[in-house]
Amino acid sequence: MYYFLLVGFFALKRKLIFFIVALLLVFNIFVFTRVWKIYHPRLAVYFLDVGQGDAAVIVFPGKEVCIIDGGRRSNFIDYGERVIIPFLCSRGITHIHTIIATHPDVDHYGGLISVIEHFPVGKLLVNGSSKESFLYKKLLATAQEKGTPVYTVGRGEVLRIGQHKMYVLNPPSVDMVDILPTNEGSIVLKLGYGKVTFLFTGDFPNRVLKLPGSCLSSTVLKFSHHGAAFSKLSTFLCTVRPEIATISVGRDNPFGHPECENIQMLKQSGCRVYRTDTDGAITLITDGKTIRTALMIR
């Protein structure tokens, strides 16, 4: 009998030791994960599916939020109400640090009106174009009504968002915007986080960015103008050398976007291509070294 009690005692002791070790292991993993997140914060960029338009949301490690473009608004649809506001609310976002309207094409700024009406916004950045439609005037008026300062930006300016910087590469100057075709006046931005860089292009044609290759070289390229035909694309790709390209484009759009040749050239260059018409919303999360991708497949 004593033998069985002794065996039972040691068996119970082994189970207890195993349980304690397992508990300590789980605790250490939990603590390590929390510490890792503190010392290795992540930046997230969301390219939202707003049909034939552009909308990107950047969430910085300090939880500051920047929105670049906001999709279309018309009598039939408002992508600000339909997509952007629900997305922000689902992430618990209650304040926007900066909104950027790259240029006055309604498929880029239309949805921003509802966003400014719904959230407090630190500032609205525009390219200074005087080519103002009724809706574009409404965007500026809404910002004024809500107490959101409006600033114009041009090449050489540095945008500070929390502890991070975004560099304005285009337009060449605010004074030149009205001389240029609308797309050539697009605000073009470069964002760096650790070793990972993003190039946000609006609708610019590649010929406007006559800058050193080091300025354009980027890990992630937001391909301009919904993947439309692109002159001298091979030269541009050799300069930018993207590892990932995202294309914001509407399914079955009447313009034939994206251009098949563009997709082929991007893939031939070794670039991973994601597009909102087939992949849905595109999420890129980086710790400054690597990029994790998630898609919201339709």
PDB file of N, CA and C in Angstrom, residues 224-258:
ATOM      1  N   SER A 224       0.389  54.529 -59.513  1.00  0.00           N
ATOM      2  CA  SER A 224      -0.434  55.715 -59.767  1.00  0.00           C
ATOM      3  C   SER A 224      -1.587  55.456 -60.731  1.00  0.00           C
ATOM      4  N   HIS A 225      -2.604  56.289 -60.590  1.00  0.00           N
ATOM      5  CA  HIS A 225      -3.730  56.396 -61.535  1.00  0.00           C
ATOM      6  C   HIS A 225      -4.382  55.049 -61.831  1.00  0.00           C
ATOM      7  N   HIS A 226      -4.570  54.248 -60.788  1.00  0.00           N
ATOM      8  CA  HIS A 226      -5.350  53.013 -60.875  1.00  0.00           C
ATOM      9  C   HIS A 226      -4.773  52.005 -61.863  1.00  0.00           C
ATOM     10  N   GLY A 227      -3.465  52.108 -62.109  1.00  0.00           N
ATOM     11  CA  GLY A 227      -2.817  51.162 -63.017  1.00  0.00           C
ATOM     12  C   GLY A 227      -2.946  51.518 -64.479  1.00  0.00           C
ATOM     13  N   ALA A 228      -3.238  52.796 -64.766  1.00  0.00           N
ATOM     14  CA  ALA A 228      -3.396  53.237 -66.157  1.00  0.00           C
ATOM     15  C   ALA A 228      -2.080  53.126 -66.912  1.00  0.00           C
ATOM     16  N   ALA A 229      -2.165  53.210 -68.252  1.00  0.00           N
ATOM     17  CA  ALA A 229      -0.985  53.126 -69.111  1.00  0.00           C
ATOM     18  C   ALA A 229       0.096  54.081 -68.616  1.00  0.00           C
ATOM     19  N   PHE A 230       1.335  53.620 -68.649  1.00  0.00           N
ATOM     20  CA  PHE A 230       2.434  54.310 -67.974  1.00  0.00           C
ATOM     21  C   PHE A 230       3.625  54.392 -68.915  1.00  0.00           C
ATOM     22  N   SER A 231       3.970  55.580 -69.362  1.00  0.00           N
ATOM     23  CA  SER A 231       5.101  55.715 -70.281  1.00  0.00           C
ATOM     24  C   SER A 231       6.417  55.457 -69.551  1.00  0.00           C
ATOM     25  N   LYS A 232       7.314  54.734 -70.234  1.00  0.00           N
ATOM     26  CA  LYS A 232       8.647  54.439 -69.695  1.00  0.00           C
ATOM     27  C   LYS A 232       8.573  53.760 -68.322  1.00  0.00           C
ATOM     28  N   LEU A 233       7.642  52.819 -68.194  1.00  0.00           N
ATOM     29  CA  LEU A 233       7.463  52.144 -66.909  1.00  0.00           C
ATOM     30  C   LEU A 233       8.709  51.364 -66.498  1.00  0.00           C
ATOM     31  N   SER A 234       9.370  50.725 -67.454  1.00  0.00           N
ATOM     32  CA  SER A 234      10.549  49.925 -67.109  1.00  0.00           C
ATOM     33  C   SER A 234      11.633  50.787 -66.475  1.00  0.00           C
ATOM     34  N   THR A 235      11.819  52.001 -67.011  1.00  0.00           N
ATOM     35  CA  THR A 235      12.810  52.929 -66.445  1.00  0.00           C
ATOM     36  C   THR A 235      12.408  53.338 -65.035  1.00  0.00           C
ATOM     37  N   PHE A 236      11.124  53.611 -64.870  1.00  0.00           N
ATOM     38  CA  PHE A 236      10.604  54.017 -63.564  1.00  0.00           C
ATOM     39  C   PHE A 236      10.799  52.903 -62.539  1.00  0.00           C
ATOM     40  N   LEU A 237      10.502  51.659 -62.923  1.00  0.00           N
ATOM     41  CA  LEU A 237      10.647  50.537 -61.998  1.00  0.00           C
ATOM     42  C   LEU A 237      12.109  50.300 -61.632  1.00  0.00           C
ATOM     43  N   CYS A 238      13.001  50.526 -62.567  1.00  0.00           N
ATOM     44  CA  CYS A 238      14.436  50.394 -62.273  1.00  0.00           C
ATOM     45  C   CYS A 238      14.880  51.441 -61.255  1.00  0.00           C
ATOM     46  N   THR A 239      14.208  52.594 -61.267  1.00  0.00           N
ATOM     47  CA  THR A 239      14.542  53.663 -60.323  1.00  0.00           C
ATOM     48  C   THR A 239      13.945  53.398 -58.944  1.00  0.00           C
ATOM     49  N   VAL A 240      12.668  53.027 -58.918  1.00  0.00           N
ATOM     50  CA  VAL A 240      11.966  52.827 -57.641  1.00  0.00           C
ATOM     51  C   VAL A 240      12.341  51.488 -57.002  1.00  0.00           C
ATOM     52  N   ARG A 241      12.459  50.446 -57.814  1.00  0.00           N
ATOM     53  CA  ARG A 241      12.803  49.095 -57.355  1.00  0.00           C
ATOM     54  C   ARG A 241      11.876  48.592 -56.237  1.00  0.00           C
ATOM     55  N   PRO A 242      10.570  48.624 -56.462  1.00  0.00           N
ATOM     56  CA  PRO A 242       9.646  48.188 -55.412  1.00  0.00           C
ATOM     57  C   PRO A 242       9.631  46.673 -55.241  1.00  0.00           C
ATOM     58  N   GLU A 243       9.405  46.248 -54.015  1.00  0.00           N
ATOM     59  CA  GLU A 243       9.198  44.827 -53.733  1.00  0.00           C
ATOM     60  C   GLU A 243       7.714  44.495 -53.772  1.00  0.00           C
ATOM     61  N   ILE A 244       6.901  45.508 -53.453  1.00  0.00           N
ATOM     62  CA  ILE A 244       5.444  45.346 -53.441  1.00  0.00           C
ATOM     63  C   ILE A 244       4.821  46.527 -54.177  1.00  0.00           C
ATOM     64  N   ALA A 245       3.812  46.252 -55.007  1.00  0.00           N
ATOM     65  CA  ALA A 245       3.041  47.319 -55.648  1.00  0.00           C
ATOM     66  C   ALA A 245       1.568  47.105 -55.335  1.00  0.00           C
ATOM     67  N   THR A 246       0.894  48.173 -54.946  1.00  0.00           N
ATOM     68  CA  THR A 246      -0.546  48.105 -54.718  1.00  0.00           C
ATOM     69  C   THR A 246      -1.245  48.965 -55.760  1.00  0.00           C
ATOM     70  N   ILE A 247      -2.385  48.487 -56.235  1.00  0.00           N
ATOM     71  CA  ILE A 247      -3.163  49.221 -57.231  1.00  0.00           C
ATOM     72  C   ILE A 247      -4.580  49.374 -56.708  1.00  0.00           C
ATOM     73  N   SER A 248      -5.027  50.618 -56.555  1.00  0.00           N
ATOM     74  CA  SER A 248      -6.397  50.902 -56.139  1.00  0.00           C
ATOM     75  C   SER A 248      -7.233  51.084 -57.397  1.00  0.00           C
ATOM     76  N   VAL A 249      -8.157  50.160 -57.620  1.00  0.00           N
ATOM     77  CA  VAL A 249      -8.889  50.153 -58.891  1.00  0.00           C
ATOM     78  C   VAL A 249     -10.241  49.467 -58.703  1.00  0.00           C
ATOM     79  N   GLY A 250     -11.230  49.919 -59.477  1.00  0.00           N
ATOM     80  CA  GLY A 250     -12.568  49.354 -59.386  1.00  0.00           C
ATOM     81  C   GLY A 250     -12.754  48.150 -60.297  1.00  0.00           C
ATOM     82  N   ARG A 251     -13.517  47.192 -59.825  1.00  0.00           N
ATOM     83  CA  ARG A 251     -13.789  45.996 -60.630  1.00  0.00           C
ATOM     84  C   ARG A 251     -14.641  46.360 -61.845  1.00  0.00           C
ATOM     85  N   ASP A 252     -14.304  45.782 -63.004  1.00  0.00           N
ATOM     86  CA  ASP A 252     -15.055  45.985 -64.257  1.00  0.00           C
ATOM     87  C   ASP A 252     -15.230  47.461 -64.583  1.00  0.00           C
ATOM     88  N   ASN A 253     -14.202  48.263 -64.320  1.00  0.00           N
ATOM     89  CA  ASN A 253     -14.302  49.696 -64.601  1.00  0.00           C
ATOM     90  C   ASN A 253     -14.267  49.937 -66.109  1.00  0.00           C
ATOM     91  N   PRO A 254     -14.857  51.046 -66.581  1.00  0.00           N
ATOM     92  CA  PRO A 254     -14.960  51.307 -68.026  1.00  0.00           C
ATOM     93  C   PRO A 254     -13.665  51.795 -68.669  1.00  0.00           C
ATOM     94  N   PHE A 255     -12.603  51.959 -67.888  1.00  0.00           N
ATOM     95  CA  PHE A 255     -11.354  52.524 -68.413  1.00  0.00           C
ATOM     96  C   PHE A 255     -10.321  51.451 -68.776  1.00  0.00           C
ATOM     97  N   GLY A 256     -10.633  50.206 -68.466  1.00  0.00           N
ATOM     98  CA  GLY A 256      -9.676  49.139 -68.740  1.00  0.00           C
ATOM     99  C   GLY A 256      -8.510  49.110 -67.777  1.00  0.00           C
ATOM    100  N   HIS A 257      -8.671  49.740 -66.613  1.00  0.00           N
ATOM    101  CA  HIS A 257      -7.616  49.716 -65.594  1.00  0.00           C
ATOM    102  C   HIS A 257      -7.701  48.417 -64.784  1.00  0.00           C
ATOM    103  N   PRO A 258      -6.568  47.869 -64.383  1.00  0.00           N
ATOM    104  CA  PRO A 258      -5.204  48.306 -64.693  1.00  0.00           C
ATOM    105  C   PRO A 258      -4.744  47.771 -66.054  1.00  0.00           C
TER     106      PRO A 258
END
